[in-house]
């Protein structure tokens, strides 16, 4: 049995919050917290926590209500929100600091960092959505929950999950394939608001094929109406390990392992 991942355990057991505006950004809490620890590690933990709350509040009050998918990728709005909150925080807590002179240390996340923060948050939201669907309600199926948790939380092999849950290896493979497909579908529902089900499913299938056979990506996306969205997603998935390896935290390693399990 692999090491139990506290990162994914926390993700899968997150309690939903009632505020719809908060739900839209709740998944960004962990990714932004880890980004602040990496970029602003010289700040104390309490100060970073205060800064995190300021960023999330700014996202809830200003970014989410004004965001228009037709204007640009959400990560651009995310980067601006983080940078503005950091500068405001420094101006308020360090009034003698010349913010202009310190601009090089107060930069927004670079494009790859912002892309990874956004991907991580959307992935956590999708995983939680699939988990919650099968954990309760009319579609409840605890065997799907236990198989997903076995792969993400306990890092078990298909054979180990099968032995633990009294299933065949083929049954575990089918259940994991199904939940991976649902996670990808929820991701693209998030990325393509307002799109119909067939378009979302098509993009999820294309993304899966591109990740499995990257050399065929250009041909697979040729003449596809949402080629740009799918290509941006697959690029984010491929770039994330580089960003996360630079961080080197246990959470980052858990996230990489989980992404591999979902997108393999």
PDB file of C-alpha atoms in Angstrom:
ATOM      1  CA  UNK A   1       0.000   0.000   0.000  1.00  0.00           C
ATOM      2  CA  UNK A   2       1.304   3.452  -0.866  1.00  0.00           C
ATOM      3  CA  UNK A   3       1.566   6.387   1.519  1.00  0.00           C
ATOM      4  CA  UNK A   4      -1.855   7.823   2.295  1.00  0.00           C
ATOM      5  CA  UNK A   5      -2.114  11.205   0.604  1.00  0.00           C
ATOM      6  CA  UNK A   6      -3.363  13.823   3.062  1.00  0.00           C
ATOM      7  CA  UNK A   7      -3.692  16.248   0.160  1.00  0.00           C
ATOM      8  CA  UNK A   8      -6.242  14.135  -1.714  1.00  0.00           C
ATOM      9  CA  UNK A   9      -7.863  12.917   1.495  1.00  0.00           C
ATOM     10  CA  UNK A  10      -8.591  16.524   2.430  1.00  0.00           C
ATOM     11  CA  UNK A  11      -9.853  17.231  -1.069  1.00  0.00           C
ATOM     12  CA  UNK A  12     -12.228  14.285  -1.142  1.00  0.00           C
ATOM     13  CA  UNK A  13     -13.628  15.015   2.318  1.00  0.00           C
ATOM     14  CA  UNK A  14     -14.154  18.757   1.803  1.00  0.00           C
ATOM     15  CA  UNK A  15     -17.574  19.884   3.025  1.00  0.00           C
ATOM     16  CA  UNK A  16     -19.502  21.953   0.523  1.00  0.00           C
ATOM     17  CA  UNK A  17     -20.071  25.569   1.471  1.00  0.00           C
ATOM     18  CA  UNK A  18     -23.489  27.166   1.021  1.00  0.00           C
ATOM     19  CA  UNK A  19     -22.448  30.456  -0.592  1.00  0.00           C
ATOM     20  CA  UNK A  20     -22.561  30.006  -4.412  1.00  0.00           C
ATOM     21  CA  UNK A  21     -20.012  32.778  -4.952  1.00  0.00           C
ATOM     22  CA  UNK A  22     -17.678  31.110  -2.464  1.00  0.00           C
ATOM     23  CA  UNK A  23     -18.154  27.726  -4.137  1.00  0.00           C
ATOM     24  CA  UNK A  24     -16.869  29.236  -7.368  1.00  0.00           C
ATOM     25  CA  UNK A  25     -13.499  30.011  -5.778  1.00  0.00           C
ATOM     26  CA  UNK A  26     -13.227  27.557  -2.858  1.00  0.00           C
ATOM     27  CA  UNK A  27     -11.038  25.205  -4.898  1.00  0.00           C
ATOM     28  CA  UNK A  28      -8.487  27.982  -5.396  1.00  0.00           C
ATOM     29  CA  UNK A  29      -7.722  28.176  -1.674  1.00  0.00           C
ATOM     30  CA  UNK A  30      -5.205  25.310  -1.609  1.00  0.00           C
ATOM     31  CA  UNK A  31      -3.410  26.169  -4.864  1.00  0.00           C
ATOM     32  CA  UNK A  32      -3.045  29.851  -3.928  1.00  0.00           C
ATOM     33  CA  UNK A  33      -1.927  28.971  -0.400  1.00  0.00           C
ATOM     34  CA  UNK A  34       0.860  26.796  -1.800  1.00  0.00           C
ATOM     35  CA  UNK A  35       1.835  29.452  -4.349  1.00  0.00           C
ATOM     36  CA  UNK A  36       2.164  32.057  -1.581  1.00  0.00           C
ATOM     37  CA  UNK A  37       4.305  29.672   0.482  1.00  0.00           C
ATOM     38  CA  UNK A  38       6.616  29.192  -2.498  1.00  0.00           C
ATOM     39  CA  UNK A  39       6.839  32.802  -3.655  1.00  0.00           C
ATOM     40  CA  UNK A  40       6.540  34.626  -0.306  1.00  0.00           C
ATOM     41  CA  UNK A  41       8.046  32.124   2.096  1.00  0.00           C
ATOM     42  CA  UNK A  42       9.791  34.975   3.930  1.00  0.00           C
ATOM     43  CA  UNK A  43       6.384  36.067   5.235  1.00  0.00           C
ATOM     44  CA  UNK A  44       5.135  34.407   8.391  1.00  0.00           C
ATOM     45  CA  UNK A  45       2.409  31.768   8.172  1.00  0.00           C
ATOM     46  CA  UNK A  46      -0.192  34.033   9.781  1.00  0.00           C
ATOM     47  CA  UNK A  47       0.645  36.838   7.394  1.00  0.00           C
ATOM     48  CA  UNK A  48       0.347  34.511   4.396  1.00  0.00           C
ATOM     49  CA  UNK A  49      -3.010  33.299   5.721  1.00  0.00           C
ATOM     50  CA  UNK A  50      -4.202  36.905   5.945  1.00  0.00           C
ATOM     51  CA  UNK A  51      -2.980  37.533   2.410  1.00  0.00           C
ATOM     52  CA  UNK A  52      -4.734  34.388   1.171  1.00  0.00           C
ATOM     53  CA  UNK A  53      -8.042  35.556   2.622  1.00  0.00           C
ATOM     54  CA  UNK A  54      -7.583  38.956   0.989  1.00  0.00           C
ATOM     55  CA  UNK A  55      -6.999  37.325  -2.407  1.00  0.00           C
ATOM     56  CA  UNK A  56     -10.000  34.999  -2.079  1.00  0.00           C
ATOM     57  CA  UNK A  57     -12.197  37.877  -0.966  1.00  0.00           C
ATOM     58  CA  UNK A  58     -11.073  39.972  -3.934  1.00  0.00           C
ATOM     59  CA  UNK A  59     -11.825  37.042  -6.252  1.00  0.00           C
ATOM     60  CA  UNK A  60     -15.288  36.571  -4.781  1.00  0.00           C
ATOM     61  CA  UNK A  61     -16.227  40.239  -4.812  1.00  0.00           C
ATOM     62  CA  UNK A  62     -14.530  41.503  -7.966  1.00  0.00           C
ATOM     63  CA  UNK A  63     -13.095  38.789 -10.208  1.00  0.00           C
ATOM     64  CA  UNK A  64     -15.828  36.146 -10.366  1.00  0.00           C
ATOM     65  CA  UNK A  65     -18.765  38.539 -10.941  1.00  0.00           C
ATOM     66  CA  UNK A  66     -16.910  40.393 -13.711  1.00  0.00           C
ATOM     67  CA  UNK A  67     -15.218  37.481 -15.423  1.00  0.00           C
ATOM     68  CA  UNK A  68     -16.212  36.965 -19.047  1.00  0.00           C
ATOM     69  CA  UNK A  69     -14.858  33.829 -20.736  1.00  0.00           C
ATOM     70  CA  UNK A  70     -14.972  35.643 -24.068  1.00  0.00           C
ATOM     71  CA  UNK A  71     -12.513  38.281 -22.883  1.00  0.00           C
ATOM     72  CA  UNK A  72      -9.632  36.050 -21.869  1.00  0.00           C
ATOM     73  CA  UNK A  73      -8.526  33.049 -19.815  1.00  0.00           C
ATOM     74  CA  UNK A  74      -9.423  33.093 -16.146  1.00  0.00           C
ATOM     75  CA  UNK A  75      -5.773  32.730 -15.163  1.00  0.00           C
ATOM     76  CA  UNK A  76      -5.137  36.287 -16.430  1.00  0.00           C
ATOM     77  CA  UNK A  77      -7.757  37.599 -14.016  1.00  0.00           C
ATOM     78  CA  UNK A  78      -6.338  35.348 -11.303  1.00  0.00           C
ATOM     79  CA  UNK A  79      -2.810  36.722 -11.775  1.00  0.00           C
ATOM     80  CA  UNK A  80      -4.064  40.298 -11.557  1.00  0.00           C
ATOM     81  CA  UNK A  81      -6.057  39.551  -8.400  1.00  0.00           C
ATOM     82  CA  UNK A  82      -3.026  37.976  -6.711  1.00  0.00           C
ATOM     83  CA  UNK A  83      -0.628  40.759  -7.661  1.00  0.00           C
ATOM     84  CA  UNK A  84      -3.017  43.545  -6.620  1.00  0.00           C
ATOM     85  CA  UNK A  85      -3.698  41.872  -3.284  1.00  0.00           C
ATOM     86  CA  UNK A  86       0.021  41.381  -2.619  1.00  0.00           C
ATOM     87  CA  UNK A  87       0.827  45.026  -3.401  1.00  0.00           C
ATOM     88  CA  UNK A  88      -2.080  46.296  -1.271  1.00  0.00           C
ATOM     89  CA  UNK A  89      -0.971  44.029   1.560  1.00  0.00           C
ATOM     90  CA  UNK A  90       2.613  45.300   1.446  1.00  0.00           C
ATOM     91  CA  UNK A  91       1.514  48.927   1.287  1.00  0.00           C
ATOM     92  CA  UNK A  92      -0.723  48.464   4.307  1.00  0.00           C
ATOM     93  CA  UNK A  93       1.615  46.367   6.449  1.00  0.00           C
ATOM     94  CA  UNK A  94       4.915  47.967   5.415  1.00  0.00           C
ATOM     95  CA  UNK A  95       4.182  51.655   4.910  1.00  0.00           C
ATOM     96  CA  UNK A  96       7.888  52.536   4.708  1.00  0.00           C
ATOM     97  CA  UNK A  97       8.479  50.086   1.851  1.00  0.00           C
ATOM     98  CA  UNK A  98       8.881  51.597  -1.613  1.00  0.00           C
ATOM     99  CA  UNK A  99       6.571  49.260  -3.522  1.00  0.00           C
ATOM    100  CA  UNK A 100       7.823  50.514  -6.871  1.00  0.00           C
ATOM    101  CA  UNK A 101      11.394  49.599  -5.967  1.00  0.00           C
ATOM    102  CA  UNK A 102      10.219  46.192  -4.767  1.00  0.00           C
ATOM    103  CA  UNK A 103       8.148  45.524  -7.889  1.00  0.00           C
ATOM    104  CA  UNK A 104      10.484  42.741  -8.999  1.00  0.00           C
ATOM    105  CA  UNK A 105       9.586  40.830  -5.814  1.00  0.00           C
ATOM    106  CA  UNK A 106       5.875  41.575  -6.057  1.00  0.00           C
ATOM    107  CA  UNK A 107       5.304  40.267  -9.548  1.00  0.00           C
ATOM    108  CA  UNK A 108       2.180  38.366 -10.475  1.00  0.00           C
ATOM    109  CA  UNK A 109       2.496  34.617 -11.006  1.00  0.00           C
ATOM    110  CA  UNK A 110       4.232  33.912 -14.306  1.00  0.00           C
ATOM    111  CA  UNK A 111       1.997  32.399 -17.025  1.00  0.00           C
ATOM    112  CA  UNK A 112       2.949  28.795 -16.223  1.00  0.00           C
ATOM    113  CA  UNK A 113       2.422  29.288 -12.485  1.00  0.00           C
ATOM    114  CA  UNK A 114      -0.977  30.911 -13.026  1.00  0.00           C
ATOM    115  CA  UNK A 115      -1.893  28.168 -15.463  1.00  0.00           C
ATOM    116  CA  UNK A 116      -0.986  25.497 -12.908  1.00  0.00           C
ATOM    117  CA  UNK A 117      -2.899  27.234 -10.091  1.00  0.00           C
ATOM    118  CA  UNK A 118      -5.965  27.379 -12.331  1.00  0.00           C
ATOM    119  CA  UNK A 119      -5.612  23.769 -13.518  1.00  0.00           C
ATOM    120  CA  UNK A 120      -5.159  22.503  -9.956  1.00  0.00           C
ATOM    121  CA  UNK A 121      -8.244  24.361  -8.719  1.00  0.00           C
ATOM    122  CA  UNK A 122     -10.408  23.161 -11.600  1.00  0.00           C
ATOM    123  CA  UNK A 123      -9.159  19.596 -11.117  1.00  0.00           C
ATOM    124  CA  UNK A 124      -9.949  19.663  -7.402  1.00  0.00           C
ATOM    125  CA  UNK A 125     -13.434  20.993  -8.157  1.00  0.00           C
ATOM    126  CA  UNK A 126     -14.052  18.263 -10.730  1.00  0.00           C
ATOM    127  CA  UNK A 127     -12.775  15.489  -8.450  1.00  0.00           C
ATOM    128  CA  UNK A 128     -14.952  16.768  -5.627  1.00  0.00           C
ATOM    129  CA  UNK A 129     -17.946  16.914  -7.979  1.00  0.00           C
ATOM    130  CA  UNK A 130     -17.527  13.273  -9.019  1.00  0.00           C
ATOM    131  CA  UNK A 131     -16.859  12.188  -5.450  1.00  0.00           C
ATOM    132  CA  UNK A 132     -19.950  13.972  -4.132  1.00  0.00           C
ATOM    133  CA  UNK A 133     -22.166  12.612  -6.883  1.00  0.00           C
ATOM    134  CA  UNK A 134     -21.408   9.028  -5.899  1.00  0.00           C
ATOM    135  CA  UNK A 135     -21.174   9.639  -2.163  1.00  0.00           C
ATOM    136  CA  UNK A 136     -24.762  10.839  -1.789  1.00  0.00           C
ATOM    137  CA  UNK A 137     -27.980  11.515  -3.671  1.00  0.00           C
ATOM    138  CA  UNK A 138     -29.835   9.609  -6.392  1.00  0.00           C
ATOM    139  CA  UNK A 139     -26.643   8.463  -8.146  1.00  0.00           C
ATOM    140  CA  UNK A 140     -24.953   7.264  -4.951  1.00  0.00           C
ATOM    141  CA  UNK A 141     -22.579   4.363  -5.594  1.00  0.00           C
ATOM    142  CA  UNK A 142     -20.063   3.912  -2.818  1.00  0.00           C
ATOM    143  CA  UNK A 143     -18.054   1.395  -4.809  1.00  0.00           C
ATOM    144  CA  UNK A 144     -17.147   4.235  -7.207  1.00  0.00           C
ATOM    145  CA  UNK A 145     -16.124   6.362  -4.224  1.00  0.00           C
ATOM    146  CA  UNK A 146     -13.957   3.623  -2.734  1.00  0.00           C
ATOM    147  CA  UNK A 147     -12.267   2.846  -6.057  1.00  0.00           C
ATOM    148  CA  UNK A 148     -11.537   6.535  -6.702  1.00  0.00           C
ATOM    149  CA  UNK A 149     -10.264   7.001  -3.151  1.00  0.00           C
ATOM    150  CA  UNK A 150      -8.130   3.890  -3.481  1.00  0.00           C
ATOM    151  CA  UNK A 151      -6.396   5.333  -6.529  1.00  0.00           C
ATOM    152  CA  UNK A 152      -6.056   8.937  -5.328  1.00  0.00           C
ATOM    153  CA  UNK A 153      -5.880   8.763  -1.546  1.00  0.00           C
ATOM    154  CA  UNK A 154      -4.208   5.413  -0.855  1.00  0.00           C
ATOM    155  CA  UNK A 155      -2.262   5.151  -4.134  1.00  0.00           C
ATOM    156  CA  UNK A 156      -3.203   1.508  -4.525  1.00  0.00           C
ATOM    157  CA  UNK A 157      -2.703  -0.487  -7.692  1.00  0.00           C
ATOM    158  CA  UNK A 158      -5.748  -1.796  -9.527  1.00  0.00           C
ATOM    159  CA  UNK A 159      -5.051  -5.244  -8.105  1.00  0.00           C
ATOM    160  CA  UNK A 160      -4.795  -3.900  -4.534  1.00  0.00           C
ATOM    161  CA  UNK A 161      -8.061  -1.980  -4.945  1.00  0.00           C
ATOM    162  CA  UNK A 162      -9.725  -5.100  -6.332  1.00  0.00           C
ATOM    163  CA  UNK A 163      -8.577  -7.194  -3.365  1.00  0.00           C
ATOM    164  CA  UNK A 164      -9.682  -4.578  -0.856  1.00  0.00           C
ATOM    165  CA  UNK A 165     -13.120  -3.998  -2.384  1.00  0.00           C
ATOM    166  CA  UNK A 166     -13.901  -7.573  -3.438  1.00  0.00           C
ATOM    167  CA  UNK A 167     -13.933  -6.703  -7.135  1.00  0.00           C
ATOM    168  CA  UNK A 168     -12.176  -8.088 -10.164  1.00  0.00           C
ATOM    169  CA  UNK A 169      -9.295  -6.137 -11.667  1.00  0.00           C
ATOM    170  CA  UNK A 170     -11.390  -5.583 -14.801  1.00  0.00           C
ATOM    171  CA  UNK A 171     -14.194  -4.114 -12.705  1.00  0.00           C
ATOM    172  CA  UNK A 172     -11.754  -1.714 -11.054  1.00  0.00           C
ATOM    173  CA  UNK A 173     -10.358  -0.686 -14.442  1.00  0.00           C
ATOM    174  CA  UNK A 174     -13.855   0.001 -15.778  1.00  0.00           C
ATOM    175  CA  UNK A 175     -14.831   2.017 -12.711  1.00  0.00           C
ATOM    176  CA  UNK A 176     -11.643   4.073 -12.838  1.00  0.00           C
ATOM    177  CA  UNK A 177     -12.037   4.643 -16.559  1.00  0.00           C
ATOM    178  CA  UNK A 178     -15.587   5.828 -15.938  1.00  0.00           C
ATOM    179  CA  UNK A 179     -14.665   8.215 -13.114  1.00  0.00           C
ATOM    180  CA  UNK A 180     -11.680   9.593 -15.044  1.00  0.00           C
ATOM    181  CA  UNK A 181     -14.003  10.301 -17.953  1.00  0.00           C
ATOM    182  CA  UNK A 182     -16.455  12.070 -15.651  1.00  0.00           C
ATOM    183  CA  UNK A 183     -13.694  14.173 -14.101  1.00  0.00           C
ATOM    184  CA  UNK A 184     -12.537  15.280 -17.551  1.00  0.00           C
ATOM    185  CA  UNK A 185     -16.113  16.043 -18.567  1.00  0.00           C
ATOM    186  CA  UNK A 186     -16.627  18.229 -15.493  1.00  0.00           C
ATOM    187  CA  UNK A 187     -13.349  19.988 -16.230  1.00  0.00           C
ATOM    188  CA  UNK A 188     -14.533  20.884 -19.713  1.00  0.00           C
ATOM    189  CA  UNK A 189     -17.964  21.916 -18.482  1.00  0.00           C
ATOM    190  CA  UNK A 190     -16.020  24.399 -16.370  1.00  0.00           C
ATOM    191  CA  UNK A 191     -13.837  25.483 -19.292  1.00  0.00           C
ATOM    192  CA  UNK A 192     -16.734  25.738 -21.775  1.00  0.00           C
ATOM    193  CA  UNK A 193     -19.608  27.370 -19.891  1.00  0.00           C
ATOM    194  CA  UNK A 194     -22.828  27.291 -21.861  1.00  0.00           C
ATOM    195  CA  UNK A 195     -21.693  24.536 -24.232  1.00  0.00           C
ATOM    196  CA  UNK A 196     -23.970  21.594 -24.895  1.00  0.00           C
ATOM    197  CA  UNK A 197     -23.295  18.124 -23.549  1.00  0.00           C
ATOM    198  CA  UNK A 198     -22.065  16.660 -26.848  1.00  0.00           C
ATOM    199  CA  UNK A 199     -19.517  19.445 -27.316  1.00  0.00           C
ATOM    200  CA  UNK A 200     -18.211  19.050 -23.774  1.00  0.00           C
ATOM    201  CA  UNK A 201     -17.967  15.267 -24.161  1.00  0.00           C
ATOM    202  CA  UNK A 202     -16.190  15.671 -27.495  1.00  0.00           C
ATOM    203  CA  UNK A 203     -13.579  17.961 -25.934  1.00  0.00           C
ATOM    204  CA  UNK A 204     -13.046  15.612 -22.983  1.00  0.00           C
ATOM    205  CA  UNK A 205     -12.516  12.687 -25.379  1.00  0.00           C
ATOM    206  CA  UNK A 206     -10.116  14.732 -27.514  1.00  0.00           C
ATOM    207  CA  UNK A 207      -8.131  15.813 -24.474  1.00  0.00           C
ATOM    208  CA  UNK A 208      -7.805  12.220 -23.305  1.00  0.00           C
ATOM    209  CA  UNK A 209      -6.598  11.123 -26.750  1.00  0.00           C
ATOM    210  CA  UNK A 210      -4.111  14.011 -26.978  1.00  0.00           C
ATOM    211  CA  UNK A 211      -2.649  13.253 -23.560  1.00  0.00           C
ATOM    212  CA  UNK A 212      -2.260   9.585 -24.416  1.00  0.00           C
ATOM    213  CA  UNK A 213      -0.769  10.198 -27.883  1.00  0.00           C
ATOM    214  CA  UNK A 214       0.818  13.679 -27.860  1.00  0.00           C
ATOM    215  CA  UNK A 215       2.488  13.204 -31.250  1.00  0.00           C
ATOM    216  CA  UNK A 216      -0.953  12.929 -32.830  1.00  0.00           C
ATOM    217  CA  UNK A 217      -2.358  16.022 -31.136  1.00  0.00           C
ATOM    218  CA  UNK A 218      -2.078  18.367 -34.124  1.00  0.00           C
ATOM    219  CA  UNK A 219      -3.905  15.892 -36.351  1.00  0.00           C
ATOM    220  CA  UNK A 220      -6.514  15.085 -33.706  1.00  0.00           C
ATOM    221  CA  UNK A 221      -7.367  18.773 -33.237  1.00  0.00           C
ATOM    222  CA  UNK A 222      -7.341  19.703 -36.895  1.00  0.00           C
ATOM    223  CA  UNK A 223     -10.590  21.481 -37.845  1.00  0.00           C
ATOM    224  CA  UNK A 224     -12.012  20.996 -34.330  1.00  0.00           C
ATOM    225  CA  UNK A 225     -14.072  24.053 -33.273  1.00  0.00           C
ATOM    226  CA  UNK A 226     -12.707  23.970 -29.701  1.00  0.00           C
ATOM    227  CA  UNK A 227      -9.142  23.024 -30.650  1.00  0.00           C
ATOM    228  CA  UNK A 228      -7.689  26.046 -28.851  1.00  0.00           C
ATOM    229  CA  UNK A 229      -9.393  25.177 -25.559  1.00  0.00           C
ATOM    230  CA  UNK A 230      -8.319  21.534 -25.708  1.00  0.00           C
ATOM    231  CA  UNK A 231      -4.739  22.448 -26.680  1.00  0.00           C
ATOM    232  CA  UNK A 232      -4.499  24.956 -23.818  1.00  0.00           C
ATOM    233  CA  UNK A 233      -5.715  22.299 -21.396  1.00  0.00           C
ATOM    234  CA  UNK A 234      -3.274  19.617 -22.553  1.00  0.00           C
ATOM    235  CA  UNK A 235      -0.424  22.131 -22.414  1.00  0.00           C
ATOM    236  CA  UNK A 236      -1.375  23.001 -18.831  1.00  0.00           C
ATOM    237  CA  UNK A 237      -1.375  19.313 -17.848  1.00  0.00           C
ATOM    238  CA  UNK A 238       2.063  18.802 -19.394  1.00  0.00           C
ATOM    239  CA  UNK A 239       3.560  21.944 -17.870  1.00  0.00           C
ATOM    240  CA  UNK A 240       2.199  21.364 -14.362  1.00  0.00           C
ATOM    241  CA  UNK A 241       4.799  18.756 -13.302  1.00  0.00           C
ATOM    242  CA  UNK A 242       7.639  21.168 -14.066  1.00  0.00           C
ATOM    243  CA  UNK A 243       6.070  23.902 -11.932  1.00  0.00           C
ATOM    244  CA  UNK A 244       5.172  21.514  -9.134  1.00  0.00           C
ATOM    245  CA  UNK A 245       8.581  19.824  -9.104  1.00  0.00           C
ATOM    246  CA  UNK A 246      10.132  23.237  -8.522  1.00  0.00           C
ATOM    247  CA  UNK A 247       7.936  23.550  -5.447  1.00  0.00           C
ATOM    248  CA  UNK A 248       8.909  20.149  -4.111  1.00  0.00           C
ATOM    249  CA  UNK A 249       6.338  20.020  -1.272  1.00  0.00           C
ATOM    250  CA  UNK A 250       4.543  16.825  -0.297  1.00  0.00           C
ATOM    251  CA  UNK A 251       1.264  18.338  -1.526  1.00  0.00           C
ATOM    252  CA  UNK A 252       2.841  19.049  -4.909  1.00  0.00           C
ATOM    253  CA  UNK A 253       4.066  15.473  -5.175  1.00  0.00           C
ATOM    254  CA  UNK A 254       0.616  14.186  -4.211  1.00  0.00           C
ATOM    255  CA  UNK A 255      -0.985  16.404  -6.842  1.00  0.00           C
ATOM    256  CA  UNK A 256       1.386  15.144  -9.546  1.00  0.00           C
ATOM    257  CA  UNK A 257       0.644  11.532  -8.611  1.00  0.00           C
ATOM    258  CA  UNK A 258      -3.080  12.232  -8.668  1.00  0.00           C
ATOM    259  CA  UNK A 259      -2.895  13.978 -12.027  1.00  0.00           C
ATOM    260  CA  UNK A 260      -1.021  11.008 -13.445  1.00  0.00           C
ATOM    261  CA  UNK A 261      -3.683   8.673 -12.081  1.00  0.00           C
ATOM    262  CA  UNK A 262      -6.493  10.733 -13.609  1.00  0.00           C
ATOM    263  CA  UNK A 263      -4.959  11.664 -16.950  1.00  0.00           C
ATOM    264  CA  UNK A 264      -2.936   8.525 -17.712  1.00  0.00           C
TER     265      UNK A 264
END
